[in-house]
mmCIF file of C-alpha atoms in Angstrom:
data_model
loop_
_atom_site.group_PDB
_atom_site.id
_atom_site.type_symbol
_atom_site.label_atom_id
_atom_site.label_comp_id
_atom_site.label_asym_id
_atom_site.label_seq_id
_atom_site.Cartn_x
_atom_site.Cartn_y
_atom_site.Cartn_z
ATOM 1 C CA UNK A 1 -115.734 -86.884 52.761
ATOM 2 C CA UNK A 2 -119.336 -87.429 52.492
ATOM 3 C CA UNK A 3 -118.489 -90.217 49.447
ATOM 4 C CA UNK A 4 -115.317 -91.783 49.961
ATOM 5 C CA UNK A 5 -113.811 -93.312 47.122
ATOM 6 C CA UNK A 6 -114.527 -97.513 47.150
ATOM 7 C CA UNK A 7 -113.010 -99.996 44.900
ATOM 8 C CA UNK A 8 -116.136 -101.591 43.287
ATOM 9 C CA UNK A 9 -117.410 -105.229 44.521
ATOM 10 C CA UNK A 10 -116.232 -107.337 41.520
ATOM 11 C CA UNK A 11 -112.425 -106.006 41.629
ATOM 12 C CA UNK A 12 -113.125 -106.273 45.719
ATOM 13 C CA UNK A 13 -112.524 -110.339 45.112
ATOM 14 C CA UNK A 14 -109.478 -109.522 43.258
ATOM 15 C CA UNK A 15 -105.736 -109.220 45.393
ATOM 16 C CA UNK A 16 -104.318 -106.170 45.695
ATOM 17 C CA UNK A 17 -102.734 -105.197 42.125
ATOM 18 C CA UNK A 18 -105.603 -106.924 40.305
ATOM 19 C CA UNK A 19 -104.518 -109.186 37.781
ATOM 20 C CA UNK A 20 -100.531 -107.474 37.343
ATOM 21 C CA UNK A 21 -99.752 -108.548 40.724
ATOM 22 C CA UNK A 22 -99.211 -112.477 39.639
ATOM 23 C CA UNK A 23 -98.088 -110.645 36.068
ATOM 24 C CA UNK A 24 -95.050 -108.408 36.862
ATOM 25 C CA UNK A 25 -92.730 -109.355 39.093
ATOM 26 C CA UNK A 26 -91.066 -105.924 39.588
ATOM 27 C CA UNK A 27 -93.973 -103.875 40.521
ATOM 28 C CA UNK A 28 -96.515 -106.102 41.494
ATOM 29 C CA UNK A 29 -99.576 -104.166 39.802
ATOM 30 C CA UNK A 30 -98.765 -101.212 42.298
ATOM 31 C CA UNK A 31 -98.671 -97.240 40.547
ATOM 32 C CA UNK A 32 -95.082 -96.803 39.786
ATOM 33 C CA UNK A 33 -93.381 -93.220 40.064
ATOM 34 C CA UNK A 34 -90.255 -93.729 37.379
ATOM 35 C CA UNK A 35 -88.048 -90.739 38.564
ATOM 36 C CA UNK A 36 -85.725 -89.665 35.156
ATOM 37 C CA UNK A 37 -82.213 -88.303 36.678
ATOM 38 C CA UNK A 38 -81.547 -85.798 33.372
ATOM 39 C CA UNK A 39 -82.025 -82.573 33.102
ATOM 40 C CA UNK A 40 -81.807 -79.621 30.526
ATOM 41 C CA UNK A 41 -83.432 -80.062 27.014
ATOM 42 C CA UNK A 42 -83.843 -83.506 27.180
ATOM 43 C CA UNK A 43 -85.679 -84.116 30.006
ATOM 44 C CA UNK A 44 -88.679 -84.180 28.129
ATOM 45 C CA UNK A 45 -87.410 -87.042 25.552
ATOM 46 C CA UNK A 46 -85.924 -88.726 28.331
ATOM 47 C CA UNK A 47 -89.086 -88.971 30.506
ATOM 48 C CA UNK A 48 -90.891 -90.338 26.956
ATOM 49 C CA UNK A 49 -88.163 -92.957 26.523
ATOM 50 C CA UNK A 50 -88.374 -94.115 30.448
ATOM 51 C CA UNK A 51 -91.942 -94.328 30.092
ATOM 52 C CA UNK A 52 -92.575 -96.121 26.682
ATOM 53 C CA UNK A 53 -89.794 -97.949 27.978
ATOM 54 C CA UNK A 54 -91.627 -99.341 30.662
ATOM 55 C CA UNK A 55 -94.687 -100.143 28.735
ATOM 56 C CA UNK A 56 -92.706 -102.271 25.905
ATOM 57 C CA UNK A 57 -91.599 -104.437 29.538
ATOM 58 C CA UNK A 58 -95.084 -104.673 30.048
ATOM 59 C CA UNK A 59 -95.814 -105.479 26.720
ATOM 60 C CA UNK A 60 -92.973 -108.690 26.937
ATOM 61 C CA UNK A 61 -95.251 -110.106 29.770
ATOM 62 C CA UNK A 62 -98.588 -109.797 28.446
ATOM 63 C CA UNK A 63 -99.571 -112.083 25.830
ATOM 64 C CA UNK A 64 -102.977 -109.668 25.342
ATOM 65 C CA UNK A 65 -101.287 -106.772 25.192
ATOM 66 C CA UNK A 66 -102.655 -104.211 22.656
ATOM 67 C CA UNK A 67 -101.139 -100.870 21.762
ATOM 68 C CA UNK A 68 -104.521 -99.911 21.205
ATOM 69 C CA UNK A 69 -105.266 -100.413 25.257
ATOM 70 C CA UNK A 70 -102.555 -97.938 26.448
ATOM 71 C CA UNK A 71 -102.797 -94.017 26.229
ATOM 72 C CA UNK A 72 -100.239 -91.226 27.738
ATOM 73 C CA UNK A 73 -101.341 -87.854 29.424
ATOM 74 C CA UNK A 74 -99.889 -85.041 30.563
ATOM 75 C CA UNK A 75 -100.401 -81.184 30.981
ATOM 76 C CA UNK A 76 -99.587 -79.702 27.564
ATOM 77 C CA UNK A 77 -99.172 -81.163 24.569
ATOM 78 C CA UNK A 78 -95.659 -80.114 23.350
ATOM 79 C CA UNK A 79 -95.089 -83.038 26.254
ATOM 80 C CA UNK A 80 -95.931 -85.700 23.727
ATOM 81 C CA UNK A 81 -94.072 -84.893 21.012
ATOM 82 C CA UNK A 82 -91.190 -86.763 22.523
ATOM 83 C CA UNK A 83 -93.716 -90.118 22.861
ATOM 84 C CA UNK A 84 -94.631 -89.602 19.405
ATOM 85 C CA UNK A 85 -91.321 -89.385 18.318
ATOM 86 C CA UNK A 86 -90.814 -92.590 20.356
ATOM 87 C CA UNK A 87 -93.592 -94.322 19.160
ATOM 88 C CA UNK A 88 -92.420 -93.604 15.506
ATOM 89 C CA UNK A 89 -88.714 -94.274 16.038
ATOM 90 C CA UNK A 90 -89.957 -97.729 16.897
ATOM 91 C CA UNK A 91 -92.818 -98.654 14.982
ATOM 92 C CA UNK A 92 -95.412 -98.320 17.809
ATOM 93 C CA UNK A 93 -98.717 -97.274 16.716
ATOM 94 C CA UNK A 94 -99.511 -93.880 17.832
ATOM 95 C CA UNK A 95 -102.503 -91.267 17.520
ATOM 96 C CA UNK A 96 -102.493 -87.554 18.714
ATOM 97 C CA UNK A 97 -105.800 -86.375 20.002
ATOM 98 C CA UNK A 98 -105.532 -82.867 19.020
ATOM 99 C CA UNK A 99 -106.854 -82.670 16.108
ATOM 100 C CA UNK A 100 -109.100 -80.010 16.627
ATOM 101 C CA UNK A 101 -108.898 -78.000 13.218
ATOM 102 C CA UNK A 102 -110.373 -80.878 11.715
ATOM 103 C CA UNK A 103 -113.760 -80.585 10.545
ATOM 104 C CA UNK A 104 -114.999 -83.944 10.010
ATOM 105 C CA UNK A 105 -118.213 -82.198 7.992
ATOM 106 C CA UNK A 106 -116.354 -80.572 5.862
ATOM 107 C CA UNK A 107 -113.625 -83.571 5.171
ATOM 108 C CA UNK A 108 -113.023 -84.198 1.317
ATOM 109 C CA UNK A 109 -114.033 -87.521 2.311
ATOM 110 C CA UNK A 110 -117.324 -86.800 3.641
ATOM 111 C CA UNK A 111 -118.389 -84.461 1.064
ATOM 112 C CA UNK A 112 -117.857 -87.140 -1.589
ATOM 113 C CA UNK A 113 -120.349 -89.408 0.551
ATOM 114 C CA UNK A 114 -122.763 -86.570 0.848
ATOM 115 C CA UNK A 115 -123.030 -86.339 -2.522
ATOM 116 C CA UNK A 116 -123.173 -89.998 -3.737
ATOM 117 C CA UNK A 117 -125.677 -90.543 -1.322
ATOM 118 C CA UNK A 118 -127.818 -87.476 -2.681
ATOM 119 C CA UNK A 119 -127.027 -88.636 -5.822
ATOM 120 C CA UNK A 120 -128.641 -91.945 -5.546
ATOM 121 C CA UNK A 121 -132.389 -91.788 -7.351
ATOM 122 C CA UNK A 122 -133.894 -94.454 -5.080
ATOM 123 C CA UNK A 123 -135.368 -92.931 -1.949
ATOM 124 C CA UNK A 124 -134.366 -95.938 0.659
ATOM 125 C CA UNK A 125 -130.751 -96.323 0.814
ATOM 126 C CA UNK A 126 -128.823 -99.457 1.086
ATOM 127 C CA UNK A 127 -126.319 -99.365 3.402
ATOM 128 C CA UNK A 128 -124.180 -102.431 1.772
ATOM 129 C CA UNK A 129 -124.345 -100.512 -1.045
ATOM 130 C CA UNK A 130 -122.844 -97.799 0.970
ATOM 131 C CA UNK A 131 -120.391 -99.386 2.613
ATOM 132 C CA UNK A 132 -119.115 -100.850 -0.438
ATOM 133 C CA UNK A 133 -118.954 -97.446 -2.098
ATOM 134 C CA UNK A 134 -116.417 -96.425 1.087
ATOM 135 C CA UNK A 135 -114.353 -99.706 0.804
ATOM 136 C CA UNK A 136 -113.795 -99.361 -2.919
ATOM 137 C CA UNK A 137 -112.054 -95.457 -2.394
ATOM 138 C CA UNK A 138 -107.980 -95.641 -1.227
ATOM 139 C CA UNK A 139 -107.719 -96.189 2.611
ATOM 140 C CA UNK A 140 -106.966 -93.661 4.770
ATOM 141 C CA UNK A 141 -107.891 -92.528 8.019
ATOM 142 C CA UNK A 142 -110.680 -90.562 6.683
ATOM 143 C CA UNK A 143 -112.179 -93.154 5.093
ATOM 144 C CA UNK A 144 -112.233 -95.791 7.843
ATOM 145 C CA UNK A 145 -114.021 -93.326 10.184
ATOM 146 C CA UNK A 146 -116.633 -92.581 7.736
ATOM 147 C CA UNK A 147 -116.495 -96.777 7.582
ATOM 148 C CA UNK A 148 -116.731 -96.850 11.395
ATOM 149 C CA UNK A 149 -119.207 -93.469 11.009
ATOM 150 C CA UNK A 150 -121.971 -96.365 8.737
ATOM 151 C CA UNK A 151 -121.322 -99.494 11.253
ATOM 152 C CA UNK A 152 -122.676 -97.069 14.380
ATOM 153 C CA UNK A 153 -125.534 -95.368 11.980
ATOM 154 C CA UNK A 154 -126.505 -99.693 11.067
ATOM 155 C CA UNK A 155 -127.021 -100.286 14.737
ATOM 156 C CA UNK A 156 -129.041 -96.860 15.650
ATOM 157 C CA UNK A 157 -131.423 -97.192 12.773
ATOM 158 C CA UNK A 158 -131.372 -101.281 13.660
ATOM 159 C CA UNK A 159 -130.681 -101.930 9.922
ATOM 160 C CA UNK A 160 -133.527 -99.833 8.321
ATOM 161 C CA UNK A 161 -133.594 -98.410 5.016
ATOM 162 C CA UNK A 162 -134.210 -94.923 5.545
ATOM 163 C CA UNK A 163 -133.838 -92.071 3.303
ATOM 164 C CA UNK A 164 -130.423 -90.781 2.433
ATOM 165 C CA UNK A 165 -131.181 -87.108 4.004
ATOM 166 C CA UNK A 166 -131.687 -88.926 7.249
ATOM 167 C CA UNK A 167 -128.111 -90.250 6.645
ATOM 168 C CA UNK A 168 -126.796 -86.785 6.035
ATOM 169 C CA UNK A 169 -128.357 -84.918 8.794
ATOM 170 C CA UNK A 170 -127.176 -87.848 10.927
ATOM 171 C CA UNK A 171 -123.698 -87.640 9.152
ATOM 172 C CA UNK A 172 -123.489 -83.729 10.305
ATOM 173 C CA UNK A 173 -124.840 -84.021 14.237
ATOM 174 C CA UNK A 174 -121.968 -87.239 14.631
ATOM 175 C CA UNK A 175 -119.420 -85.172 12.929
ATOM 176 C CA UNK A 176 -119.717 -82.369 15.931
ATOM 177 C CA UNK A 177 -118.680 -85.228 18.639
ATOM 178 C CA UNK A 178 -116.909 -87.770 16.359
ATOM 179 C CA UNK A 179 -113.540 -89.359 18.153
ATOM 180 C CA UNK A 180 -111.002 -91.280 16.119
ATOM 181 C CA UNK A 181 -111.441 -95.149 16.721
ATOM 182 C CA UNK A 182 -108.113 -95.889 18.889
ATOM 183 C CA UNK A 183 -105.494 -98.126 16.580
ATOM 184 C CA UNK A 184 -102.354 -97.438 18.563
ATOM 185 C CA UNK A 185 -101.019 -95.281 21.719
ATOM 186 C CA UNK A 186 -103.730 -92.505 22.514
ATOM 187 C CA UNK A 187 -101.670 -89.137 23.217
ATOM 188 C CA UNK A 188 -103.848 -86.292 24.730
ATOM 189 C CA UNK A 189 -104.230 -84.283 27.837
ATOM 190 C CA UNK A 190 -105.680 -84.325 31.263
ATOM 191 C CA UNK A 191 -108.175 -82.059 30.249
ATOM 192 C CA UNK A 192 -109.209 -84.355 26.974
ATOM 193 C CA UNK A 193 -108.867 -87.386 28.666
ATOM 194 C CA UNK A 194 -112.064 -86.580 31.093
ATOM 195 C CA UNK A 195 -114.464 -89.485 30.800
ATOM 196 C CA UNK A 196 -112.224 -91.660 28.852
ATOM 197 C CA UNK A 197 -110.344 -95.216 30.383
ATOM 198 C CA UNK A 198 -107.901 -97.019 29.052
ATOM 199 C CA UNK A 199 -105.756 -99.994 30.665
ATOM 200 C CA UNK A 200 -102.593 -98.857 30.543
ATOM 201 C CA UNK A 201 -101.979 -95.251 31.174
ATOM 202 C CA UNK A 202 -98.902 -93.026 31.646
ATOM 203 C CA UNK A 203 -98.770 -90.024 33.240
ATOM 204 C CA UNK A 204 -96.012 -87.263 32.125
ATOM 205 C CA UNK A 205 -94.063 -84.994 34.390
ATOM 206 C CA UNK A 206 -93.857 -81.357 33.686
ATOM 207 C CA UNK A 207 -96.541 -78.374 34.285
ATOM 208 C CA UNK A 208 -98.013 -79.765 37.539
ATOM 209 C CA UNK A 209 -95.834 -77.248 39.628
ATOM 210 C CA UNK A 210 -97.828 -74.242 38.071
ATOM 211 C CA UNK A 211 -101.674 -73.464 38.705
ATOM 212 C CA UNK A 212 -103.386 -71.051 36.143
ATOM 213 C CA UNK A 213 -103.217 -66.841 36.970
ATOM 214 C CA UNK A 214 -106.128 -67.012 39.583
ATOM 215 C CA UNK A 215 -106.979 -70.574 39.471
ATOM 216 C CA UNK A 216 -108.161 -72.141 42.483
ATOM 217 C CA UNK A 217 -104.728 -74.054 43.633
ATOM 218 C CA UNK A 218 -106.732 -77.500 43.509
ATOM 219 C CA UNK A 219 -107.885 -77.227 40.764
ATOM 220 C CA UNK A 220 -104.616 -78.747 39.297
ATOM 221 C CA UNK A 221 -104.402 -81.727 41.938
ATOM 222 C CA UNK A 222 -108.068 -82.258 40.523
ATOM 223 C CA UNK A 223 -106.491 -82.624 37.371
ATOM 224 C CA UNK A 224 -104.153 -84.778 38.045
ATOM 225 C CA UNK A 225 -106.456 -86.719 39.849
ATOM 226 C CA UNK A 226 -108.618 -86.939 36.823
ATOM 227 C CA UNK A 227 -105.251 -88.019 35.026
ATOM 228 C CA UNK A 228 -104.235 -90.921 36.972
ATOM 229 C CA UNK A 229 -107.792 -92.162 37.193
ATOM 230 C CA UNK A 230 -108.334 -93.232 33.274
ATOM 231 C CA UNK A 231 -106.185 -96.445 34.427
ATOM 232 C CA UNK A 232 -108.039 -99.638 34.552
ATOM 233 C CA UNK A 233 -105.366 -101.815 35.070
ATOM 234 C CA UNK A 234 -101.295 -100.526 35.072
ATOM 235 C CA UNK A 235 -100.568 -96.664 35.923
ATOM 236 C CA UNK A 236 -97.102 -94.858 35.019
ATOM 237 C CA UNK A 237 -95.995 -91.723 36.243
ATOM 238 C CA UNK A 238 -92.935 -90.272 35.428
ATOM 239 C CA UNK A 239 -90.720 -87.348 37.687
ATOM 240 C CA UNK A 240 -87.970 -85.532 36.067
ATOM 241 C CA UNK A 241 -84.968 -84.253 37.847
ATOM 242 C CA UNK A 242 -86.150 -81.496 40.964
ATOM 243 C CA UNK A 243 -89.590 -83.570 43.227
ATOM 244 C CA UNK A 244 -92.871 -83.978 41.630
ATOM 245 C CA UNK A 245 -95.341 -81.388 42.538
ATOM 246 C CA UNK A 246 -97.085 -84.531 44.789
ATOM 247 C CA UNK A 247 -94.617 -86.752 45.346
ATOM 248 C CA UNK A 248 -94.500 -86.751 49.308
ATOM 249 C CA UNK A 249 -98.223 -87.997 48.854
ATOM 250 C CA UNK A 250 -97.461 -90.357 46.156
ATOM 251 C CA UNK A 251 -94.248 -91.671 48.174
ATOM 252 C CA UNK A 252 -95.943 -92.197 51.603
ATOM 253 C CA UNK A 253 -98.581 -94.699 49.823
ATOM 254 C CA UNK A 254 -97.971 -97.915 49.774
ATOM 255 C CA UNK A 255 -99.768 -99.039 46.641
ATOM 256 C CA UNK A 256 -97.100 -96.696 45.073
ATOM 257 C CA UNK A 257 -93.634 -97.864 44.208
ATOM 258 C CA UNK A 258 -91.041 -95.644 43.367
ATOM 259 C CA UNK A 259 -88.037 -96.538 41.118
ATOM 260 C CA UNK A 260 -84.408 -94.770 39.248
ATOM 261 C CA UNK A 261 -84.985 -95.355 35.437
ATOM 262 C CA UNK A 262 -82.192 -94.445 33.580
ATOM 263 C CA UNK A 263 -83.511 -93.137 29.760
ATOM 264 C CA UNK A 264 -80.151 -94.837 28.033
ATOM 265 C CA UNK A 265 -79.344 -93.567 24.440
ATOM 266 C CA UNK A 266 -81.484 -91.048 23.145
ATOM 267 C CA UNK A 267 -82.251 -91.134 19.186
ATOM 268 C CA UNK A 268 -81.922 -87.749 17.698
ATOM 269 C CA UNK A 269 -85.192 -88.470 16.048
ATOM 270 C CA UNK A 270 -87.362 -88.354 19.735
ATOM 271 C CA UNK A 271 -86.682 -83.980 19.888
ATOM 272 C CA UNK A 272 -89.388 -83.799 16.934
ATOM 273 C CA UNK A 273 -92.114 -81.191 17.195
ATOM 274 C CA UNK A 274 -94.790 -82.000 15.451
ATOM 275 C CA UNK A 275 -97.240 -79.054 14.713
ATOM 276 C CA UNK A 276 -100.687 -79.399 13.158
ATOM 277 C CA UNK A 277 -101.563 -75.506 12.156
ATOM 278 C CA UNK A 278 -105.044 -74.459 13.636
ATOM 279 C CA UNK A 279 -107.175 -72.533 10.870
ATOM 280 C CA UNK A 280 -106.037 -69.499 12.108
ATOM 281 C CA UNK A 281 -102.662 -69.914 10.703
ATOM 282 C CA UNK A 282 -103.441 -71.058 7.583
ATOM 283 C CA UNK A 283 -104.823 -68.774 4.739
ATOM 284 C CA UNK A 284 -108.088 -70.335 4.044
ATOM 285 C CA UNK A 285 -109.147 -68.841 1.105
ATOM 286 C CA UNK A 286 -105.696 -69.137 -0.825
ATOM 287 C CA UNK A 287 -107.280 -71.363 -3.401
ATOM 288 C CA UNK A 288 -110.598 -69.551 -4.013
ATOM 289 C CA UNK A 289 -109.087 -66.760 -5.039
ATOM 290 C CA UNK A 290 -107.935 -68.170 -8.274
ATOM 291 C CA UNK A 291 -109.928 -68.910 -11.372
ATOM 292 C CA UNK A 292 -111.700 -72.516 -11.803
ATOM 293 C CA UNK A 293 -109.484 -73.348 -14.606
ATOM 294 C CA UNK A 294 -106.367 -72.283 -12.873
ATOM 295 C CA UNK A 295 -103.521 -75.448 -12.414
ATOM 296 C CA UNK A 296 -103.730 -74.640 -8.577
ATOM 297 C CA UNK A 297 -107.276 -76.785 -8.159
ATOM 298 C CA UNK A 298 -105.895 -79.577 -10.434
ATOM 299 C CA UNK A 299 -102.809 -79.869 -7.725
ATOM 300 C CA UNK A 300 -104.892 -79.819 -5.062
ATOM 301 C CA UNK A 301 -107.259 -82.882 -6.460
ATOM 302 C CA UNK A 302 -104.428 -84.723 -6.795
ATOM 303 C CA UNK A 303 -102.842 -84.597 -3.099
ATOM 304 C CA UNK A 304 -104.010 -87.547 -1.302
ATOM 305 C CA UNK A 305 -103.722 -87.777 2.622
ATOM 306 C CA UNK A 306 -100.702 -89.008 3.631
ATOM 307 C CA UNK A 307 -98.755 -87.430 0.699
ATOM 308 C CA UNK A 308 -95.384 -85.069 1.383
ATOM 309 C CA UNK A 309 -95.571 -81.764 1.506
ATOM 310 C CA UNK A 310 -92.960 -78.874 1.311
ATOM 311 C CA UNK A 311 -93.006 -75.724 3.638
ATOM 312 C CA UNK A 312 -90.935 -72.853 2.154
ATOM 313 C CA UNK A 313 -90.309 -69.192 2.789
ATOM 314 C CA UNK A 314 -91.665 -66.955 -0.208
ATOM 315 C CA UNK A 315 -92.555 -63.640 -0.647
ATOM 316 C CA UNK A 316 -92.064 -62.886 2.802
ATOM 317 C CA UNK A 317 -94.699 -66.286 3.873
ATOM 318 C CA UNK A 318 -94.726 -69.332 4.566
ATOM 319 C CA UNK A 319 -95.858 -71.886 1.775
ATOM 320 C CA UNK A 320 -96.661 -75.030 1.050
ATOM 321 C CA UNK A 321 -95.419 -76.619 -2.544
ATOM 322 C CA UNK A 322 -96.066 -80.194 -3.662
ATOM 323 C CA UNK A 323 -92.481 -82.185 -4.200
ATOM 324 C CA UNK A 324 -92.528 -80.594 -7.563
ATOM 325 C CA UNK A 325 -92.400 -77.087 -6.313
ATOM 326 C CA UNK A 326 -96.056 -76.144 -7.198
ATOM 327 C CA UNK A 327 -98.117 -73.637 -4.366
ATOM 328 C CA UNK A 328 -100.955 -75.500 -3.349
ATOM 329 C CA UNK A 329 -101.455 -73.318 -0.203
ATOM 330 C CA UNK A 330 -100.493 -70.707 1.861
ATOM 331 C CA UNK A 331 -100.203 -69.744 5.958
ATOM 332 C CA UNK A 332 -101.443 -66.671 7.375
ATOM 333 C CA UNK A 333 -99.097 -64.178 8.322
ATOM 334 C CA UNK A 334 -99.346 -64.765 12.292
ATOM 335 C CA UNK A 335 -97.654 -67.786 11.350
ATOM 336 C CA UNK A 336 -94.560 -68.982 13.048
ATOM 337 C CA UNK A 337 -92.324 -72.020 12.962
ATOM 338 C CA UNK A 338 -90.955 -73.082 16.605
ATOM 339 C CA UNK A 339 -88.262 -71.388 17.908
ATOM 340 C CA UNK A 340 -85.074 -73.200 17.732
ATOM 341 C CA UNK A 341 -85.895 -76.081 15.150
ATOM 342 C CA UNK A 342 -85.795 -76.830 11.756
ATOM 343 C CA UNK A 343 -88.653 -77.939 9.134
ATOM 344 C CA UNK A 344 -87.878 -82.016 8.686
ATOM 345 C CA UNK A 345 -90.728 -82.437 6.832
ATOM 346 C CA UNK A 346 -94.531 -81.823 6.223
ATOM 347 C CA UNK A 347 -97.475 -84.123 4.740
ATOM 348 C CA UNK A 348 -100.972 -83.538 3.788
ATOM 349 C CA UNK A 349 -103.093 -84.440 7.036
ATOM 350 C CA UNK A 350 -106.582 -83.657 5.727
ATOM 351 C CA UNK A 351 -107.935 -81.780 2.574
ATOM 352 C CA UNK A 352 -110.961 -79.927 3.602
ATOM 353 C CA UNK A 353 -113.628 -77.832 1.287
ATOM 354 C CA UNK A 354 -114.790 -74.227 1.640
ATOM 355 C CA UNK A 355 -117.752 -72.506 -0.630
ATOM 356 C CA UNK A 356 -118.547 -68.909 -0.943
ATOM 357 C CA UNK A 357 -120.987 -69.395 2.023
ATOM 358 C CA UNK A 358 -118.580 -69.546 4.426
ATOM 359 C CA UNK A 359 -116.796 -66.008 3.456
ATOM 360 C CA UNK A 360 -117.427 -63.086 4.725
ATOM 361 C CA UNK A 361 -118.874 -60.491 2.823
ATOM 362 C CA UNK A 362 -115.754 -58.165 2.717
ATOM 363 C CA UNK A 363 -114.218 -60.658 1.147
ATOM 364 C CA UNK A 364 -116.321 -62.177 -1.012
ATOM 365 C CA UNK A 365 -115.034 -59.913 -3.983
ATOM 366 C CA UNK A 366 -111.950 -61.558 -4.210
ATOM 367 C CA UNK A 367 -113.342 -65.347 -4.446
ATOM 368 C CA UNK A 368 -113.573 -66.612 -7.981
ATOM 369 C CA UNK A 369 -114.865 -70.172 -7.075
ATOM 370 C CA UNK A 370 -118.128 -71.251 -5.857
ATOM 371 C CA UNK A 371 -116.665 -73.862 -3.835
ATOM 372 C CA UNK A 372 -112.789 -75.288 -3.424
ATOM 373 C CA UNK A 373 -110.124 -77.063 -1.346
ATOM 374 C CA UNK A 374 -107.522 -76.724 1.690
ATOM 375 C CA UNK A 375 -104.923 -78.625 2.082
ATOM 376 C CA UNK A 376 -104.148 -79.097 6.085
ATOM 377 C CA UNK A 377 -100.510 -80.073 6.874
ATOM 378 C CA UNK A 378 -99.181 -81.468 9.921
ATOM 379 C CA UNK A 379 -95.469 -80.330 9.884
ATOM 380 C CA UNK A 380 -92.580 -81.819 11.262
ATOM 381 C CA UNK A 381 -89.175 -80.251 12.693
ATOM 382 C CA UNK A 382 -86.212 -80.935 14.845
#
């Protein structure tokens, strides 16, 4: 009350809708609520179809449009699967911001710069040189955000040649905060998305209705507030079947216009459920436990990111085999595909090291390596 919300004094000069309201015809740069009439289990794909839907009409009207510029929130992330699956279906661009048992310190990627930059005898080091070096390996998604990690370091230090333990102690404070450069269609929740903006932003129905065992009820409608504010310039939100939690509020606005989408035909391929394992349900000492000359270590070096995986059911756990049918790792036994679906596929998301350092010591006696690698999947099913 005491600081009521004012649109700022450059977008004050603007007509109502900003820039879409010349740009789209249909809703005339107002918030659109995009109720989905189905129900059941695929409520969820169908909201993800309406809404991507409605961005690729977008997209036809803007010659600057950039998947890049658009991102989709909801509650929970099992919600996005069915954008994913979207996005993939038809070639859209898409990144998941849940990565969160990736340590970017421990990265096979950064490790090898670590050591080729402590491996360098001069005491100034060349960040060309550097750069270079990165270029040179096979691309991956690793590898450009240690390239993106070196363009941000250039302009800090002002293009200085400083010491390559400066690097590295800069390298492991960046790593704690690091976020992915955005290439396609950010997917990520309310709660992740605070402090972020993006100009195009959807909004998913589904866990709105239910407040957390003895959370203050607005503490959600904060949320959701947070939500719907990342939008710079178009905002999408989507209802499904029985009324949106705040639909009589969103309805009695008049910047908001409400319209019937129907989802049409659904591609078998948007139910995916795409699960990246946290550390806890992966064995992470399965390769340390074997011998430095053992054939497991040798498979491992090989797997590049990006390359398929199998997960199979032996010896009463869950594995994972290279196409050839070789373990190269292991999940711990809390481990548990969904409920209801079937594996589709796996690949290797991230290969990550671990040293004797990191074990504890009631452990330690059955590590035979001083140092070696985990694969991380992300696994697929339907």
């Amino acid at each position: 009350v005491d600081h009521p919300i004012e649109v700022n004094r450059t977008r004050q000069r603007e007509a109502q809708g900003g820039v879409w309201a010349q740009k789209d015809n249909v809703a005339l740069g107002r918030v659109q609520l995009l109720t989905v009439r189905r129900m059941g289990d695929e409520s969820e794909i169908s909201q993800a179809a309406v809404l991507m839907g409605e961005f690729e009409r977008l997209r036809q009207i803007d010659s600057d449009w950039q998947w890049a510029d658009c991102a989709v929130i909801a509650r929970e992330w099992r919600l996005l699967d069915a954008v994913r699956a979207w996005c993939e279906h038809h070639q859209v661009p898409v990144q998941v911001a849940n990565e969160d048992s990736i340590n970017v310190w421990r990265l096979r990627e950064t490790q090898e710069l670590v050591k080729w930059v402590r491996a360098k005898s001069t005491k100034q080091l060349d960040l060309s040189d550097l750069s270079a070096w990165i270029v040179g390996h096979e691309s991956n998604a690793w590898w450009q955000l240690l390239n993106d990690a070196i363009d941000s370091y250039r302009i800090e230090v002002s293009g200085q040649e400083l010491p390559g333990t400066h690097l590295v102690d800069w390298l492991a404070e960046w790593g704690r905060e690091v976020r992915r450069k955005q290439t396609g269609v950010l997917l990520l929740t309310a709660h992740r998305a605070k402090g972020l903006e993006f100009r195009h932003v959807g909004v998913l129905d589904g866990g709105w209705n239910h407040d957390g065992r003895g959370a203050d009820p607005d503490e959600t409608r904060r949320l959701f507030y947070v939500a719907m504010t990342r939008a710079k310039q178009t905002l999408v939100l989507t209802q499904v079947g029985a009324r949106h939690r705040y639909a009589l509020e969103l309805e009695s606005i008049s910047h908001v216009q409400q319209r019937e989408v129907h989802a049409g035909a659904l591609a078998a391929e948007y139910g995916r459920r795409y699960v990246i394992p946290s550390l806890r349900d992966i064995d992470i000492g399965y390769a340390g436990r074997f011998a430095p000359s053992h054939r497991v270590h040798r498979e491992i070096t090989r797997l590049r990111v990006g390359d398929p995986v199998r997960l199979a059911h032996a010896h009463d756990k869950w594995v994972l085999m290279t196409p050839n049918g070789f373990e190269v790792g292991r999940m711990s036994r809390t481990f548990e595909p969904p409920t209801g679906k079937q594996f589709v596929a796996a690949k290797v998301l991230a290969i990550q090291s671990r040293n004797m350092g990191m074990v504890d010591d009631g452990f330690k006696n059955l590590i035979k390596v001083d140092e070696w690698e985990m694969v991380l999947p992300e696994l697929v099913f339907a």
